[in-house]
Coordinates of N, CA and C in Angstrom, one line a residue:
E657 N 55.6 98.8 134.4 CA 56.3 98.4 133.3 C 56.7 97.2 133.5
V658 N 56.7 96.3 132.7 CA 57.1 95.1 132.5 C 58.4 94.7 131.8
D659 N 59.1 94.2 132.0 CA 60.8 94.3 131.7 C 60.7 93.6 130.4
P660 N 60.9 93.5 129.8 CA 61.1 92.4 128.4 C 61.9 91.0 128.7
K661 N 61.3 90.2 127.8 CA 62.3 88.8 128.2 C 63.8 89.0 127.5
P662 N 64.6 88.6 128.3 CA 65.8 88.5 127.7 C 65.8 87.3 126.7
V663 N 66.7 87.9 125.6 CA 67.4 87.2 124.2 C 68.5 86.3 124.5
F664 N 68.5 84.9 124.4 CA 69.5 84.7 124.5 C 70.1 83.9 122.8
E665 N 71.1 84.1 122.6 CA 71.3 83.6 121.7 C 71.9 81.9 121.7
K666 N 71.3 81.4 120.3 CA 71.7 80.1 120.6 C 73.7 79.6 120.1
K667 N 73.7 79.2 121.2 CA 75.4 78.6 120.9 C 76.0 77.6 120.1
A668 N 76.6 77.4 119.2 CA 76.7 76.1 118.6 C 77.7 75.0 119.5
L669 N 77.0 73.9 119.2 CA 77.2 73.0 120.3 C 78.3 72.2 118.9
I670 N 80.0 72.4 119.7 CA 80.9 71.7 118.9 C 81.8 70.8 120.0
W671 N 80.9 69.5 120.0 CA 81.2 68.4 120.8 C 83.1 68.5 120.9
E672 N 83.3 68.4 119.6 CA 85.2 67.9 119.4 C 85.7 68.7 120.4
D673 N 85.1 69.9 120.9 CA 85.8 70.9 121.5 C 85.5 70.9 123.1
D674 N 84.6 70.4 123.2 CA 84.1 70.0 124.6 C 84.6 68.8 125.6
M675 N 85.5 68.9 125.9 CA 86.8 68.0 126.4 C 85.3 66.7 127.3
Q676 N 84.8 67.2 128.1 CA 84.0 66.2 128.6 C 82.9 65.6 127.8
L677 N 82.3 66.2 126.8 CA 81.5 65.5 125.4 C 82.7 64.6 124.8
Y678 N 83.6 65.0 124.4 CA 84.5 64.5 123.9 C 84.7 63.1 124.3
F679 N 85.7 62.9 125.3 CA 85.7 61.6 126.3 C 84.6 60.6 126.4
K680 N 83.4 61.5 126.8 CA 82.2 60.5 126.8 C 81.8 60.0 125.6
F681 N 82.1 60.4 124.3 CA 82.2 59.8 122.9 C 83.1 58.9 122.9
I682 N 84.5 59.1 123.2 CA 85.7 58.1 123.0 C 85.2 57.1 123.8
D683 N 85.0 57.2 125.2 CA 84.6 56.0 126.0 C 83.5 55.2 125.6
R684 N 82.0 55.7 124.6 CA 80.9 55.3 124.3 C 81.3 54.5 123.1
T685 N 82.1 55.0 122.0 CA 82.9 54.3 121.0 C 83.3 53.1 121.2
E686 N 84.3 53.2 122.3 CA 85.2 52.2 122.8 C 84.4 51.0 123.4
A687 N 83.4 51.1 124.1 CA 82.4 50.7 124.8 C 81.7 49.5 123.7
L688 N 81.2 50.3 122.5 CA 80.7 49.7 121.6 C 81.5 48.6 120.6
K689 N 82.8 49.2 120.5 CA 83.3 48.1 119.3 C 83.6 47.0 120.4
A690 N 83.9 47.2 121.5 CA 84.1 45.8 122.7 C 82.4 45.1 122.5
D691 N 81.8 45.6 122.8 CA 80.7 44.8 122.7 C 80.1 44.2 121.1
Y692 N 80.5 44.7 120.2 CA 80.5 44.0 118.7 C 81.4 43.2 118.5
N693 N 82.8 43.6 119.1 CA 83.9 42.2 118.9 C 83.3 41.1 120.1
S694 N 83.0 41.1 121.3 CA 82.5 39.9 121.8 C 81.4 39.5 121.2
Y695 N 80.5 40.1 120.1 CA 79.5 39.2 119.5 C 80.1 38.8 118.5
L696 N 81.0 39.2 117.7 CA 81.2 38.4 116.8 C 82.1 37.2 117.2
R697 N 82.5 37.3 118.1 CA 83.2 35.9 119.3 C 82.7 35.1 119.1
H698 N 81.1 35.6 119.6 CA 80.4 34.7 120.2 C 79.2 34.0 119.2
H699 N 79.4 34.1 117.8 CA 78.6 34.3 116.5 C 79.4 33.8 115.5
P700 N 80.3 33.1 115.3 CA 81.4 32.9 114.0 C 80.3 32.7 112.9
E701 N 78.9 32.3 112.6 CA 78.5 32.2 111.6 C 78.2 33.5 110.9
L702 N 78.0 34.8 111.7 CA 78.0 35.9 111.1 C 79.5 36.2 110.4
R703 N 80.4 36.3 110.6 CA 81.7 36.1 110.0 C 81.4 35.5 108.4
A704 N 81.1 34.1 108.5 CA 81.0 33.6 107.4 C 79.9 34.1 106.3
L705 N 78.7 34.5 107.1 CA 77.8 34.9 106.3 C 78.3 36.3 105.7
M706 N 79.0 37.4 106.3 CA 79.3 38.2 105.8 C 80.3 38.1 104.7
A707 N 81.2 37.0 104.9 CA 82.6 36.9 103.8 C 81.6 36.3 102.9
D708 N 80.9 35.7 102.9 CA 80.0 34.8 101.7 C 79.0 35.9 101.0
F709 N 78.8 37.1 101.5 CA 78.1 38.2 100.8 C 79.2 38.9 100.3
L710 N 80.2 39.7 101.1 CA 80.9 40.3 100.6 C 81.7 39.6 98.7
K711 N 82.6 38.1 99.1 CA 82.5 37.5 97.9 C 81.8 37.5 96.9
F712 N 80.2 37.4 96.9 CA 79.5 37.5 96.1 C 78.9 38.7 95.2
L713 N 79.4 39.7 96.3 CA 78.9 41.3 96.2 C 80.4 41.6 94.8
L714 N 81.6 41.0 95.5 CA 82.9 41.4 94.3 C 82.7 40.7 93.3
L715 N 82.5 39.3 93.1 CA 82.2 38.8 91.8 C 81.4 39.4 90.8
R716 N 80.2 39.5 91.4 CA 79.0 40.4 90.7 C 79.5 42.1 90.2
K717 N 80.1 42.7 91.0 CA 79.8 43.9 91.1 C 78.5 44.5 90.8
P718 N 77.4 45.1 91.5 CA 76.4 45.3 91.1 C 76.4 46.8 90.8
Q719 N 75.5 47.4 89.9 CA 75.4 49.3 90.1 C 74.6 49.6 91.2
D720 N 73.8 48.7 91.9 CA 72.9 49.1 92.7 C 73.6 48.3 94.1
V721 N 74.2 48.4 95.2 CA 74.5 47.5 95.9 C 73.6 47.5 97.0
V722 N 73.0 48.5 97.5 CA 71.8 48.2 98.1 C 70.5 47.4 98.1
T723 N 69.9 47.6 96.6 CA 69.4 46.3 96.0 C 69.9 45.1 96.1
F724 N 70.8 44.7 95.5 CA 71.7 43.7 95.6 C 71.5 42.8 97.1
A725 N 72.0 43.7 98.0 CA 72.0 43.0 99.5 C 70.7 42.6 99.9
A726 N 69.7 43.8 99.7 CA 68.4 43.3 99.9 C 67.8 42.3 99.5
E727 N 68.4 41.7 97.9 CA 67.8 40.4 97.3 C 68.5 39.3 98.1
Y728 N 70.1 39.7 98.8 CA 71.0 38.6 99.0 C 70.1 38.3 100.2
F729 N 69.8 39.2 101.2 CA 69.5 38.7 102.6 C 67.9 38.5 102.5
A730 N 67.1 38.8 101.4 CA 65.7 38.2 101.9 C 65.4 36.7 102.4
P731 N 65.8 35.8 101.9 CA 65.7 34.8 102.4 C 66.0 34.9 103.6
F732 N 66.8 35.5 104.2 CA 67.2 35.5 105.6 C 66.2 36.2 106.5
S733 N 65.3 37.0 106.1 CA 64.5 37.8 106.8 C 63.1 36.6 107.2
K734 N 62.4 37.3 108.4 CA 61.6 36.4 109.0 C 60.3 36.6 108.4
L735 N 60.6 38.1 107.5 CA 59.0 38.4 106.4 C 59.0 37.3 105.4
H736 N 60.3 37.1 104.7 CA 60.5 36.2 103.9 C 59.4 34.7 104.1
T737 N 58.7 34.3 102.7 CA 58.0 33.2 103.1 C 58.7 31.9 102.5
E738 N 58.6 31.0 103.2 CA 59.1 29.6 102.6 C 58.4 29.1 101.7
Q739 N 58.8 28.5 100.6 CA 58.1 28.3 99.2 C 58.7 26.7 99.0
S740 N 57.7 26.1 98.6 CA 58.4 24.7 98.2 C 59.5 24.7 96.9
P741 N 60.5 24.2 97.0 CA 61.4 24.4 95.8 C 61.0 24.0 94.8
F742 N 60.1 23.2 94.7 CA 59.2 22.5 93.1 C 58.5 23.9 92.6
Q743 N 58.0 24.7 93.6 CA 57.1 25.8 93.0 C 58.5 26.9 92.5
T744 N 59.4 26.9 93.2 CA 60.6 28.2 92.3 C 61.3 27.6 91.3
S745 N 61.2 26.3 91.2 CA 62.4 25.2 90.1 C 62.8 26.0 89.1
N746 N 61.6 26.6 88.4 CA 61.3 27.2 87.5 C 61.8 28.7 87.0
K747 N 61.6 29.4 88.5 CA 61.2 30.9 88.8 C 62.9 31.1 88.5
S748 N 62.9 32.6 87.5 CA 64.2 33.4 87.6 C 64.9 34.0 88.7
S749 N 66.0 33.9 88.6 CA 66.7 34.3 90.1 C 66.6 35.8 90.0
P750 N 66.3 35.7 91.3 CA 66.5 38.0 91.5 C 67.5 38.4 91.5
F751 N 68.3 37.9 91.3 CA 70.0 38.6 90.9 C 70.2 38.2 89.4
K752 N 71.0 39.5 89.3 CA 70.8 39.9 87.7 C 72.0 38.7 86.5
K753 N 71.6 38.4 86.0 CA 72.8 37.4 85.4 C 73.9 38.3 84.8
Q754 N 75.2 37.7 84.8 CA 76.2 38.4 84.3 C 76.1 38.9 83.0
E755 N 75.6 38.0 81.9 CA 75.4 38.9 80.6 C 74.6 40.0 80.7
D756 N 73.4 40.1 81.4 CA 73.2 41.0 81.9 C 73.4 42.3 82.3
L757 N 74.7 42.3 83.0 CA 75.7 43.3 83.5 C 76.4 44.0 82.4
N758 N 77.1 43.6 80.9 CA 77.6 43.9 80.5 C 77.0 44.8 79.8

């Protein structure tokens, strides 16, 4: 006669309660923060770019922040095609005008 396979119940993994996993998480978090801060120190233009974006965002206060951010950063994308300024001088802005928001 064949013994039935044992059934093991799944135990919930609560990593916050597991000291080893918790300290791995803390160490990784600190390493990432240090890496991010180092990157920011070596790229001051990023800080300026984000400051400009946040100022513009707070001035406009759009309802859809994600679309607003996508439109704001689209010109910085490698997928964004360069166009002559003469072709776009009469084109409306992709950003909503202040009177449209009221």
